XYZ file of C-alpha atoms in Angstrom:
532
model
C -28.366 67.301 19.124
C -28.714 64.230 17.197
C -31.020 61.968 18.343
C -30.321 58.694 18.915
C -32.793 55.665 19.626
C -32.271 52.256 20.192
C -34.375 49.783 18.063
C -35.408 46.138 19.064
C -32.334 43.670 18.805
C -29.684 46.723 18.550
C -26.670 47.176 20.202
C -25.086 50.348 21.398
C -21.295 50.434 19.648
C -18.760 53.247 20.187
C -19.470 56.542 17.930
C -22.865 56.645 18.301
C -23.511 53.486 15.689
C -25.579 50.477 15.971
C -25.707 47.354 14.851
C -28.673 44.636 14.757
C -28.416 41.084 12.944
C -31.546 40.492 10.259
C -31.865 36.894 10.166
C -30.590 35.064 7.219
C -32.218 34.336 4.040
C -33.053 30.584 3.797
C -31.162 30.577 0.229
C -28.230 32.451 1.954
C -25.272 31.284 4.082
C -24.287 34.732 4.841
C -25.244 36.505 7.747
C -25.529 40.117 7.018
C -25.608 43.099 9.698
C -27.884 46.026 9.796
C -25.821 49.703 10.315
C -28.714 52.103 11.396
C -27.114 55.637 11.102
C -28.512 59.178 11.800
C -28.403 61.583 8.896
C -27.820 65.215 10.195
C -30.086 68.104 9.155
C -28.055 70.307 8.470
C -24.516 71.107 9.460
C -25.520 72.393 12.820
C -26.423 68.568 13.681
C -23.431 67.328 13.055
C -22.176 66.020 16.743
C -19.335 67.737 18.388
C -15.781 66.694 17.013
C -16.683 65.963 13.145
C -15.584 67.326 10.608
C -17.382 68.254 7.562
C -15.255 65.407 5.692
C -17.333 63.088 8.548
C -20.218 64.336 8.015
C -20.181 64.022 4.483
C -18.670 60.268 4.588
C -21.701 59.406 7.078
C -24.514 60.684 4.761
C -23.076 59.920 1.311
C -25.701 57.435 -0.408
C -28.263 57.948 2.071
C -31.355 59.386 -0.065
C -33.977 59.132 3.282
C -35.672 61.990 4.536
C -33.316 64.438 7.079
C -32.396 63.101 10.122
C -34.022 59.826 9.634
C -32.341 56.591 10.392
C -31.027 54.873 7.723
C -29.962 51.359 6.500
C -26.452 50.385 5.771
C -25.998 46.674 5.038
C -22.839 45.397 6.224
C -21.423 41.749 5.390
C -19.884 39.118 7.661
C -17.047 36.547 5.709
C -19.612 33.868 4.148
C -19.311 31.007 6.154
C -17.359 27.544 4.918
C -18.328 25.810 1.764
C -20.569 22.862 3.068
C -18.675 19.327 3.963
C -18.834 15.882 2.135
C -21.521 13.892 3.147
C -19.869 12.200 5.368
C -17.298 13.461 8.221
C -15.083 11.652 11.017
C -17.670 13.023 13.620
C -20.904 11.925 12.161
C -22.541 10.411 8.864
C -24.563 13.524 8.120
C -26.797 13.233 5.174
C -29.054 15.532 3.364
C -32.977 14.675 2.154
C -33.289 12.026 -0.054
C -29.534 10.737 -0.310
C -30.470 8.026 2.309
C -32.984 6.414 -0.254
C -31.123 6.839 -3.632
C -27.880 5.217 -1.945
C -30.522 2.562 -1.065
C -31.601 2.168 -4.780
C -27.740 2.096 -5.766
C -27.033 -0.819 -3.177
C -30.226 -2.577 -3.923
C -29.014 -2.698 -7.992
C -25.374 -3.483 -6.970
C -26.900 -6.866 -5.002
C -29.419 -7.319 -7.866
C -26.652 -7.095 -10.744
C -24.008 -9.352 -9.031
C -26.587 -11.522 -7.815
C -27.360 -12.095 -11.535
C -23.943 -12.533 -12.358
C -23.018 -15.299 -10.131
C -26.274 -17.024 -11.349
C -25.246 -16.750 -14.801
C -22.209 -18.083 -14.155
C -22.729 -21.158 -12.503
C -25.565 -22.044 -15.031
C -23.194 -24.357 -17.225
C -22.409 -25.983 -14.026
C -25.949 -27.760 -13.305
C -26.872 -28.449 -16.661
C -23.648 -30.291 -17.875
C -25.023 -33.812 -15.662
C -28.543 -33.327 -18.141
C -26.577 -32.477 -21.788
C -24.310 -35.718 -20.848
C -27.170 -38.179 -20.471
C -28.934 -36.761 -23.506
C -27.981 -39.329 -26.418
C -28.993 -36.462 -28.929
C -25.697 -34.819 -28.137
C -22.967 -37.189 -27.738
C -21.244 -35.410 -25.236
C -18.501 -36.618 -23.000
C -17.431 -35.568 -19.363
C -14.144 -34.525 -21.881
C -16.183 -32.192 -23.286
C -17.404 -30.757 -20.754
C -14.141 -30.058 -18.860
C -13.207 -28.449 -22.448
C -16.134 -25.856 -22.254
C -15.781 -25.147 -18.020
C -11.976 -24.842 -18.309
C -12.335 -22.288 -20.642
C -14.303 -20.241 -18.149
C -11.461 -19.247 -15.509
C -8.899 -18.729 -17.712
C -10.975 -15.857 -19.540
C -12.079 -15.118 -16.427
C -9.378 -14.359 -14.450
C -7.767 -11.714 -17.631
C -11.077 -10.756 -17.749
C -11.134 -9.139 -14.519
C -7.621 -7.399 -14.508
C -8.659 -5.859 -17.924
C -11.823 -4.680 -16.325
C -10.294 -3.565 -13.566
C -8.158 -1.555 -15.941
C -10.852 -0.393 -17.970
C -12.910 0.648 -15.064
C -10.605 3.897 -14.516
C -12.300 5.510 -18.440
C -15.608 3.687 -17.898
C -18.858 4.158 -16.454
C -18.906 1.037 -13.435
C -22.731 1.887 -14.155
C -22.476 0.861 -17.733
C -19.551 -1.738 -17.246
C -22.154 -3.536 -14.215
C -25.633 -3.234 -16.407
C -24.359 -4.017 -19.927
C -22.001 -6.814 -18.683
C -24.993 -8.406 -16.478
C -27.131 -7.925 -20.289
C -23.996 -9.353 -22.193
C -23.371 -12.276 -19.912
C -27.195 -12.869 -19.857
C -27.253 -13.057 -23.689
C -24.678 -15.589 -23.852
C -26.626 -18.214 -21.922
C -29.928 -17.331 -23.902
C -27.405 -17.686 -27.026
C -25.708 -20.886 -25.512
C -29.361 -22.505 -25.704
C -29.865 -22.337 -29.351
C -26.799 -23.271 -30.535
C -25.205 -27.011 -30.647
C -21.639 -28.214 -30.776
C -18.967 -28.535 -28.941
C -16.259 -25.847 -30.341
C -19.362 -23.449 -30.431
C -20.514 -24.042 -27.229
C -16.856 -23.488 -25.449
C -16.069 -20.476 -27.118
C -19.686 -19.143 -25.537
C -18.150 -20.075 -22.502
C -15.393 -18.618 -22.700
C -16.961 -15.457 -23.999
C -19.410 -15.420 -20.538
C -16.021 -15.600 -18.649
C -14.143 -12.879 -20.389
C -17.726 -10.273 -19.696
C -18.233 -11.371 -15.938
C -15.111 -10.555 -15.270
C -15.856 -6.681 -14.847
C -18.546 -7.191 -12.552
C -16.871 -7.172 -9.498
C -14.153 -3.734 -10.597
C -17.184 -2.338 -11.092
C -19.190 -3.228 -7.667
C -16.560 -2.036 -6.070
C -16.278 1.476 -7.458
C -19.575 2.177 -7.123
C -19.282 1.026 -3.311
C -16.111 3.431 -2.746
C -18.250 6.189 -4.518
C -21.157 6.189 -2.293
C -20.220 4.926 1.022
C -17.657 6.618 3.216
C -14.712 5.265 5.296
C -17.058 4.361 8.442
C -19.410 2.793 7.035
C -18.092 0.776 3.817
C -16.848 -2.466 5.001
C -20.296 -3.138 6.359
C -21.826 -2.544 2.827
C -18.776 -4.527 1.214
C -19.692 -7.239 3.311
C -22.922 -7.223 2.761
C -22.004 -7.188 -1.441
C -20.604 -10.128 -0.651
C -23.378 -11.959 0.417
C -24.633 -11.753 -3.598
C -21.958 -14.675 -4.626
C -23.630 -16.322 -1.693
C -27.018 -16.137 -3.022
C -26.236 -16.830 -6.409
C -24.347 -19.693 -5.893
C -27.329 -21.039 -3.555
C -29.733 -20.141 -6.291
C -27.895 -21.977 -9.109
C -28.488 -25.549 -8.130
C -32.143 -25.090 -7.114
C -33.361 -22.472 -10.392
C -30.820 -24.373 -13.061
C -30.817 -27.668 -11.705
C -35.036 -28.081 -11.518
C -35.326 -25.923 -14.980
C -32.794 -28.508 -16.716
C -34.585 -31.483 -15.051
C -37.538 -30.712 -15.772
C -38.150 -28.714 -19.123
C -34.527 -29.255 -20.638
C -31.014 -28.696 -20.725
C -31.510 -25.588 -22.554
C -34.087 -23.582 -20.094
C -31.211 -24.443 -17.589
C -29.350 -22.179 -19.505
C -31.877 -19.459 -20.923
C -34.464 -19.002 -18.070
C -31.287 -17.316 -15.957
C -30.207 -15.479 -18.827
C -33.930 -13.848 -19.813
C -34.112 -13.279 -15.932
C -30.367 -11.431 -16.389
C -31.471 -9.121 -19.257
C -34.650 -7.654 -17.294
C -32.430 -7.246 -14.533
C -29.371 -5.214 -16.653
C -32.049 -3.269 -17.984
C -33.211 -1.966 -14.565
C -29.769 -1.692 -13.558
C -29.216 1.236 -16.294
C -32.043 3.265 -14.536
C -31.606 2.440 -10.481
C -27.581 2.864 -10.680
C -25.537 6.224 -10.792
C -21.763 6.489 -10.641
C -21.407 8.187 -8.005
C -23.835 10.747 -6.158
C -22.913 13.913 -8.075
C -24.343 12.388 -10.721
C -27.804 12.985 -8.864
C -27.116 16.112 -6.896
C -25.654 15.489 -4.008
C -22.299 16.101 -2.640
C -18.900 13.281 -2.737
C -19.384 11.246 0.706
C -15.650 12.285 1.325
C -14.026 15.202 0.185
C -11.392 14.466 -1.718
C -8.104 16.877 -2.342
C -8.241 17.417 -6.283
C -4.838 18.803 -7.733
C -5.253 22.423 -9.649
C -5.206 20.912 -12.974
C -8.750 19.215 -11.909
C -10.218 20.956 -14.645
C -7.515 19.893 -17.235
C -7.550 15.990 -16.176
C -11.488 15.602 -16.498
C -10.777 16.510 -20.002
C -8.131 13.932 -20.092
C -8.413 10.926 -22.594
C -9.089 7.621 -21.644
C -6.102 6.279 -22.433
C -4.351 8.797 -20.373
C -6.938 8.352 -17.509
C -5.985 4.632 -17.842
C -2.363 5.194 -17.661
C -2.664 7.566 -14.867
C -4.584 4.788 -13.125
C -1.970 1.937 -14.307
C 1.138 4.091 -12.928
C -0.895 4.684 -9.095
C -1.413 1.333 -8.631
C 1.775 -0.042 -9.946
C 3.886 2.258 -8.366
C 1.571 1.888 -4.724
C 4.284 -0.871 -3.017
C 1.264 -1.192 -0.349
C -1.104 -3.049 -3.073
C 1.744 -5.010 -4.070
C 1.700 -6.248 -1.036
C -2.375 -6.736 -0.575
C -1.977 -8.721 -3.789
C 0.708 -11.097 -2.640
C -1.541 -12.111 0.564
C -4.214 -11.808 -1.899
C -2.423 -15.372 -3.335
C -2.351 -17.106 -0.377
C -5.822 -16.659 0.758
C -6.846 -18.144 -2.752
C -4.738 -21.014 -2.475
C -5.962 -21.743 1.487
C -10.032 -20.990 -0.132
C -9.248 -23.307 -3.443
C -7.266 -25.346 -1.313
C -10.093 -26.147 0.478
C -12.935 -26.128 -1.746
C -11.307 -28.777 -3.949
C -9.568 -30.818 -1.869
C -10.923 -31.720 1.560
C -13.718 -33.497 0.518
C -10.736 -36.335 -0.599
C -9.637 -35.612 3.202
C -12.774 -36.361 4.322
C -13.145 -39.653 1.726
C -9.482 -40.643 3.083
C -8.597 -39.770 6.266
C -12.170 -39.044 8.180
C -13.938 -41.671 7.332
C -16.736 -40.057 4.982
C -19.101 -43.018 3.469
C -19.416 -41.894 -0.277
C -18.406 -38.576 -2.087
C -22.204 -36.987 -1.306
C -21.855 -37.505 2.425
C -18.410 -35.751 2.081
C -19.866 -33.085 0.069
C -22.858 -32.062 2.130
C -20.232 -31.912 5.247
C -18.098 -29.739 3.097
C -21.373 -27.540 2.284
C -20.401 -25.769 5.992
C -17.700 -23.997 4.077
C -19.779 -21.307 2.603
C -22.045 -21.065 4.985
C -19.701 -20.365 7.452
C -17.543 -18.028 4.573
C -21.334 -15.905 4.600
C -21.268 -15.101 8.291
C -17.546 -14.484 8.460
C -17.396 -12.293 5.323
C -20.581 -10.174 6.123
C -18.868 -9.850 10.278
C -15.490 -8.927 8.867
C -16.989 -5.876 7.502
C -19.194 -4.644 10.122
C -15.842 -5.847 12.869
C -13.956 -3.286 11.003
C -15.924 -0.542 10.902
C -16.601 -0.231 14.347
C -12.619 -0.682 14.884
C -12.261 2.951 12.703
C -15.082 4.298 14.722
C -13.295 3.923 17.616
C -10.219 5.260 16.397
C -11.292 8.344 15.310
C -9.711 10.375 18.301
C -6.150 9.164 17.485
C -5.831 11.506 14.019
C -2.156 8.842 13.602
C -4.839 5.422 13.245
C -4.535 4.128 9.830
C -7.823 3.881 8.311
C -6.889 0.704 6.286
C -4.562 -0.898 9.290
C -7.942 -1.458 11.357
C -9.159 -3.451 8.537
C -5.659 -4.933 8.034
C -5.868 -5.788 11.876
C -8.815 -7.791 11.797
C -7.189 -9.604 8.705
C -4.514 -10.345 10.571
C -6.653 -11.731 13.735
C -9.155 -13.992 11.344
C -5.504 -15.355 9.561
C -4.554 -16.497 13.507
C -7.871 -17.790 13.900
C -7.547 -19.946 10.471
C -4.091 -21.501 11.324
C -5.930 -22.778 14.802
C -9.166 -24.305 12.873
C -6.642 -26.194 10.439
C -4.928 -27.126 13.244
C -8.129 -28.851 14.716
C -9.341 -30.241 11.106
C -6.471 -32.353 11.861
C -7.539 -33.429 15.135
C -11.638 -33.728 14.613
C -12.651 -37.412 15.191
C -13.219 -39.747 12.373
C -16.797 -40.509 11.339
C -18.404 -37.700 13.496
C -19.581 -35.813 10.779
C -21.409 -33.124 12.750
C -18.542 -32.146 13.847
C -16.422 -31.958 11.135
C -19.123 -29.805 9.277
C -18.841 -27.428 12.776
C -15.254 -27.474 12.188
C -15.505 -26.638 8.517
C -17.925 -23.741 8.683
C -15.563 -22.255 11.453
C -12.769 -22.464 8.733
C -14.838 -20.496 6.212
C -15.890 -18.071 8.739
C -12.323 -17.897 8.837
C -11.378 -17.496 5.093
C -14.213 -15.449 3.299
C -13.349 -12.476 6.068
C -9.771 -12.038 4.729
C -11.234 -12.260 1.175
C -13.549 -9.962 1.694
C -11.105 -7.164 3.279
C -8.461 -7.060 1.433
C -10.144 -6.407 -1.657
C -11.954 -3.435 0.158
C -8.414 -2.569 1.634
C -6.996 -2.356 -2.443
C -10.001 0.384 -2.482
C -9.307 2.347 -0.287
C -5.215 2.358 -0.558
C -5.566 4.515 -3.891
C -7.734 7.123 -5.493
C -11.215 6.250 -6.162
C -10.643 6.948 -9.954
C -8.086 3.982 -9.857
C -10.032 1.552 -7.989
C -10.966 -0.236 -10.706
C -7.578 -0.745 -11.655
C -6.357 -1.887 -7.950
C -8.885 -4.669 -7.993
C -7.691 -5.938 -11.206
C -4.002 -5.938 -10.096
C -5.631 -8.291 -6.877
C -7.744 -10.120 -9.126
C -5.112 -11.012 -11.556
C -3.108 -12.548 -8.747
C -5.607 -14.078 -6.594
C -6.477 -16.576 -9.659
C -2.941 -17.232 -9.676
C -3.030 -18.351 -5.726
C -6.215 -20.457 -6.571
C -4.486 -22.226 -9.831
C -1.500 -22.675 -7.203
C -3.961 -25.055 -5.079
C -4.323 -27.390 -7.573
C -1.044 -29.027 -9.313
C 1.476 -27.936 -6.679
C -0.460 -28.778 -3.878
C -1.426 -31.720 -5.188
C 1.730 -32.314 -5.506
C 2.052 -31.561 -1.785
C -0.029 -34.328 -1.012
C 0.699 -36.624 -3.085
C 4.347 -36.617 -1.857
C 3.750 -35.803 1.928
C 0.107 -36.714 2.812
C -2.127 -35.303 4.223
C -0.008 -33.636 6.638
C 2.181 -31.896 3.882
C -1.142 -30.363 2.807
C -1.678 -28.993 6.116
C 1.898 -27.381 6.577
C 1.451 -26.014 3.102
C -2.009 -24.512 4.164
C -0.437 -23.353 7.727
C 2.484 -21.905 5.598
C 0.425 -19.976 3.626
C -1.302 -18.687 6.781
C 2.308 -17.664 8.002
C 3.552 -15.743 5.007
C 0.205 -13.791 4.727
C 0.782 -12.952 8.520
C 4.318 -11.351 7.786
C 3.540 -9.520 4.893
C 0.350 -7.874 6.511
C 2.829 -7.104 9.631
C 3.916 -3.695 7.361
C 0.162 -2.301 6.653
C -0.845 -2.648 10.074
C -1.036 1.242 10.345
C -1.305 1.943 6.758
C -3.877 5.378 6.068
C -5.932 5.620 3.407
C -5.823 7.917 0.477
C -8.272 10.074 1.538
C -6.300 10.468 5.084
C -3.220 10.651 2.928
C -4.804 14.119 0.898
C -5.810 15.418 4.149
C -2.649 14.724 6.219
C -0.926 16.369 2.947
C -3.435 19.454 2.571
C -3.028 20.226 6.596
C 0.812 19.984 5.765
C-alpha cells in the first residue's frame, strides 16, 4: 500500500496528490505550487487501477530514494504586469518617487520663476537709463527695444511649442533659463540703441519655450487627478516673478546702476539653469520609475522612438492640427487674452475717467488687485477641478477634460457678473473698486490657467509641446486684439462699448466651450479604444 501523509499546509486533492503553496520569492511575482508525490517501490506499490504507463509517468524525473515523497514544482499564470503610478482608484506610488517628483516641481517653479524675472528686468530699469544724460535715450527708444519683446515672443513660443515634440523640455527649460540669463548679463555691457533692441528681442525669442516646456514636464509626472492642482500652483511662478521684478531690479538700478538692474537677475538666472540640468528629468522613466498613466503605445513603438525629429515634429504638427477640439481651446484661448489685456491696459484710464481716480499712481495701486486676485483664482481653478474628476470617477462616460472645461465655463459666468458691477462700483471709493478688481482677476487667471492645461491633456503627451504653441500663438493674437480695436471700441462708444466688447467676449467663449463640456482625454480616449 502506498503510504500517504499529509504535510503542514497540504491539501488532500483527488488521486491521491497534494498540493501546498511555498510562499513567494520577494524578487518573484509568481506564486508557485508544491506537488508532493509518492514514488512506488517497486511495481507491487503501484495503487490499484494504474497502469505501468502511470506508474512510469508518476516517477519519471524523480531521482529520491524509493517511496519517498518527492517535489514537483508546479506554476500558477504570473500575475499582471504592475500599473502606472497612478490609477482612477488611488495615487499609488512607490519609494522615493514622492521626493524626486518633488525635486522636478521644485526646479519647474525655480526655472520659470527665473524666467519671468528676467523678463521684466528691461521693464524697471528703462525710468534709470532715461534720466542718465550719458545715454541720450528717449521714451522712443525705449518703446523701440520693449516692442520688440512680444513680437519675438509670441513666435517664440509656437516654435517652442513645436520644437518641444524632438526636444528634451529638460534641456529646452535649463538652457533657455541660462540663454535668457546671458542676455541680460550681455545687455549690461553693451551700449546703443540698435544693439540693445536686438538683445531684446533675442531674450523674447528664448523665453518663449519656457512655458511648452513647463508644461510637458507637468503632463509627464503628474497624473489626471492630481495635475491641475500642480498647474496651478506653476502658475503662481509668473506671480512671483513679476512681484520680484520691481523690488530686486528696481532697488539694484537705483541704487548701484542701470546695468546691475539688468545683470544681478541674469548671474542669479545662470546658477539657477545650471541646477536645473541636475534636479530636472523628462519624465520619470528617466529615473526608474514607471509612466504615472499608462499610456496605449501603437506596435510600431519600437520603430517611432527611432523616428527623426523632423518626423516626430510632423507627427506632432498633424495631431494637433487635425484635433478640431484644440482648435477650439485656442479660439477661447483669444478671448480670454483680449478680456486679461483688456484689462491690464486699459482700466486704469477707466478708473482716471469715469471713477474718479486722483492721479495715474492712485489708479495703478487700485488696479494692483488684478493679480492678486488672478493668484488665488488661478491656483483654486486647479485644485476646483481636480476634485470635480475625483468625483467623477464612478461614471466611466465623465470627460476628464469637460470637468475642467466646466469650471471654465462657471468662472466665464462669474466674469460677465464682476464686469457687470465694475460698471456699477461707486465713484471715488477706491476700496472698493480694488475689491471689485481682484474679484475680476480671480475671475480671469482661472480660465487662463485651464485651458492651457486642457490643450495638455486633449493630445498625446509627446505633442504637448506642440498644443501649447498652437494656444500660445493665438492667445498673443487675442491680447494684440485689446489694444487698437478696442481702443477703437472706446474711443467710438465709451466706456460702455468697452464693456459690451468685454461681455461679448465672455459670450463667445461661453458658446464655443458649450461643445467640450464632456470632452475625454487622450489617455481615456486609448483606454476607451483598447477596451473596444
Amino acid at each position: 500500500m502506498l503510504m500517504q501523509r499529509t504535510l503542514p499546509g497540504q491539501q488532500r486533492a483527488s488521486g491521491g496528490l497534494r498540493y501546498h503553496a511555498v510562499r513567494p520569492s520577494s524578487v518573484s511575482s509568481r506564486t508557485v505550487l508544491r506537488r508532493r508525490t509518492a514514488v512506488p517501490a517497486s511495481s507491487s506499490d503501484v495503487p490499484q487501477g494504474w497502469g505501468p504507463a502511470d506508474a512510469s509517468k508518476q516517477s519519471a524525473g524523480q531521482q529520491g530514494p524509493a517511496g519517498q515523497p518527492q517535489e514537483e514544482p508546479v506554476e500558477l499564470p504570473k500575475a499582471p504586469p504592475s500599473p502606472a503610478l497612478s490609477s482612477q482608484d488611488a495615487l499609488v506610488h512607490p519609494p522615493g518617487f514622492v521626493l524626486r517628483r518633488f525635486i522636478v516641481f521644485g526646479g519647474i517653479l525655480l526655472g520659470y520663476t527665473c524666467l519671468y524675472l528676467n523678463r521684466g528686468t528691461l521693464t524697471f530699469t528703462a525710468p534709470v537709463m532715461v534720466n542718465d544724460p550719458l545715454l541720450s535715450l528717449t521714451k522712443t527708444d525705449i518703446g523701440a527695444m520693449t516692442s520688440a519683446f512680444p513680437a519675438a515672443y509670441g513666435l517664440s513660443k509656437f516654435l517652442g511649442g513645436m520644437l518641444g515634440a524632438a526636444f528634451s523640455p529638460r534641456l529646452m527649460l535649463a538652457l533657455g533659463l541660462i540663454a535668457t540669463s546671458g542676455i541680460n548679463v550681455a545687455f549690461g555691457f553693451t551700449s546703443g540703441v540698435w544693439w540693445w533692441t536686438m538683445l531684446w528681442a533675442l531674450n523674447g525669442g528664448i523665453q518663449g519655450i519656457g512655458a511648452p516646456a513647463c508644461a510637458m514636464l507637468l503632463t509627464r509626472w503628474f497624473a489626471a487627478r492630481e495635475r491641475g492642482t500642480y498647474w496651478g500652483l506653476w502658475n503662481i511662478s509668473t506671480n512671483l516673478g513679476g512681484f520680484l521684478s520691481p523690488l530686486v531690479v528696481g532697488y539694484l538700478a537705483k541704487h548701484f546702476g542701470w546695468q546691475w538692474g539688468l545683470m544681478a537677475p541674469g548671474m542669479f538666472g545662470l546658477a539657477a539653469g545650471t541646477v536645473l540640468l541636475f534636479a530636472l528629468a523628462d519624465k520619470p522613466e528617466d529615473t526608474g520609475f514607471p509612466p504615472v498613466e499608462a499610456v496605449k503605445e501603437p506596435a510600431a513603438g519600437a520603430d517611432k522612438a527611432k523616428q527623426s525629429a523632423g518626423a516626430a515634429l510632423a507627427d506632432s504638427m498633424k495631431e494637433v492640427v487635425t484635433s478640431w477640439r484644440t482648435w477650439l481651446l485656442a479660439l477661447v484661448y483669444f478671448f480670454v487674452y483680449l478680456i486679461r489685456q483688456g484689462c491690464t491696459s486699459w482700466l486704469i484710464f477707466y478708473l482716471l475717467e469715469a471713477k474718479g481716480a486722483v492721479d495715474a499712481a492712485a489708479a495703478a495701486i487700485t488696479v494692483s488687485g488684478l493679480e492678486l486676485g488672478g493668484l488665488l483664482g488661478g491656483t483654486l481653478s486647479g485644485v476646483l477641478s481636480d476634485k470635480s474628476i475625483r468625483a467623477a470617477k464612478a461614471d466611466p462616460n465623465a470627460g476628464l477634460v469637460g470637468r475642467r472645461v466646466q469650471i471654465v465655463m462657471a468662472y466665464t459666468v462669474a466674469c460677465i457678473g464682476v464686469l457687470l458691477a465694475l460698471k456699477q462700483v461707486p465713484t471715488g471709493a477706491a476700496s472698493v473698486q480694488w475689491l471689485v478688481i481682484a474679484a475680476l482677476g480671480f475671475t480671469i487667471y482661472g480660465p487662463q490657467m485651464l485651458i492651457g492645461l486642457c490643450g495638455a491633456e486633449l493630445i498625446s503627451p509627446k505633442s504637448v509641446g506642440a498644443s501649447q504653441g498652437i494656444l500660445g500663438l493665438i492667445s498673443y493674437m487675442g491680447a494684440a486684439a485689446a489694444g487698437i480695436p478696442l481702443s477703437f471700441m472706446q474711443v467710438r462708444y465709451g466706456w460702455n462699448g468697452y464693456f459690451t466688447a468685454m461681455i461679448g467676449a465672455c459670450v463667445v467663449s461661453l458658446v464655443l466651450l458649450l461643445p467640450l463640456a464632456n470632452a475625454k482625454s487622450y489617455v481615456q480616449a486609448q483606454r476607451d479604444a483598447k477596451a473596444a
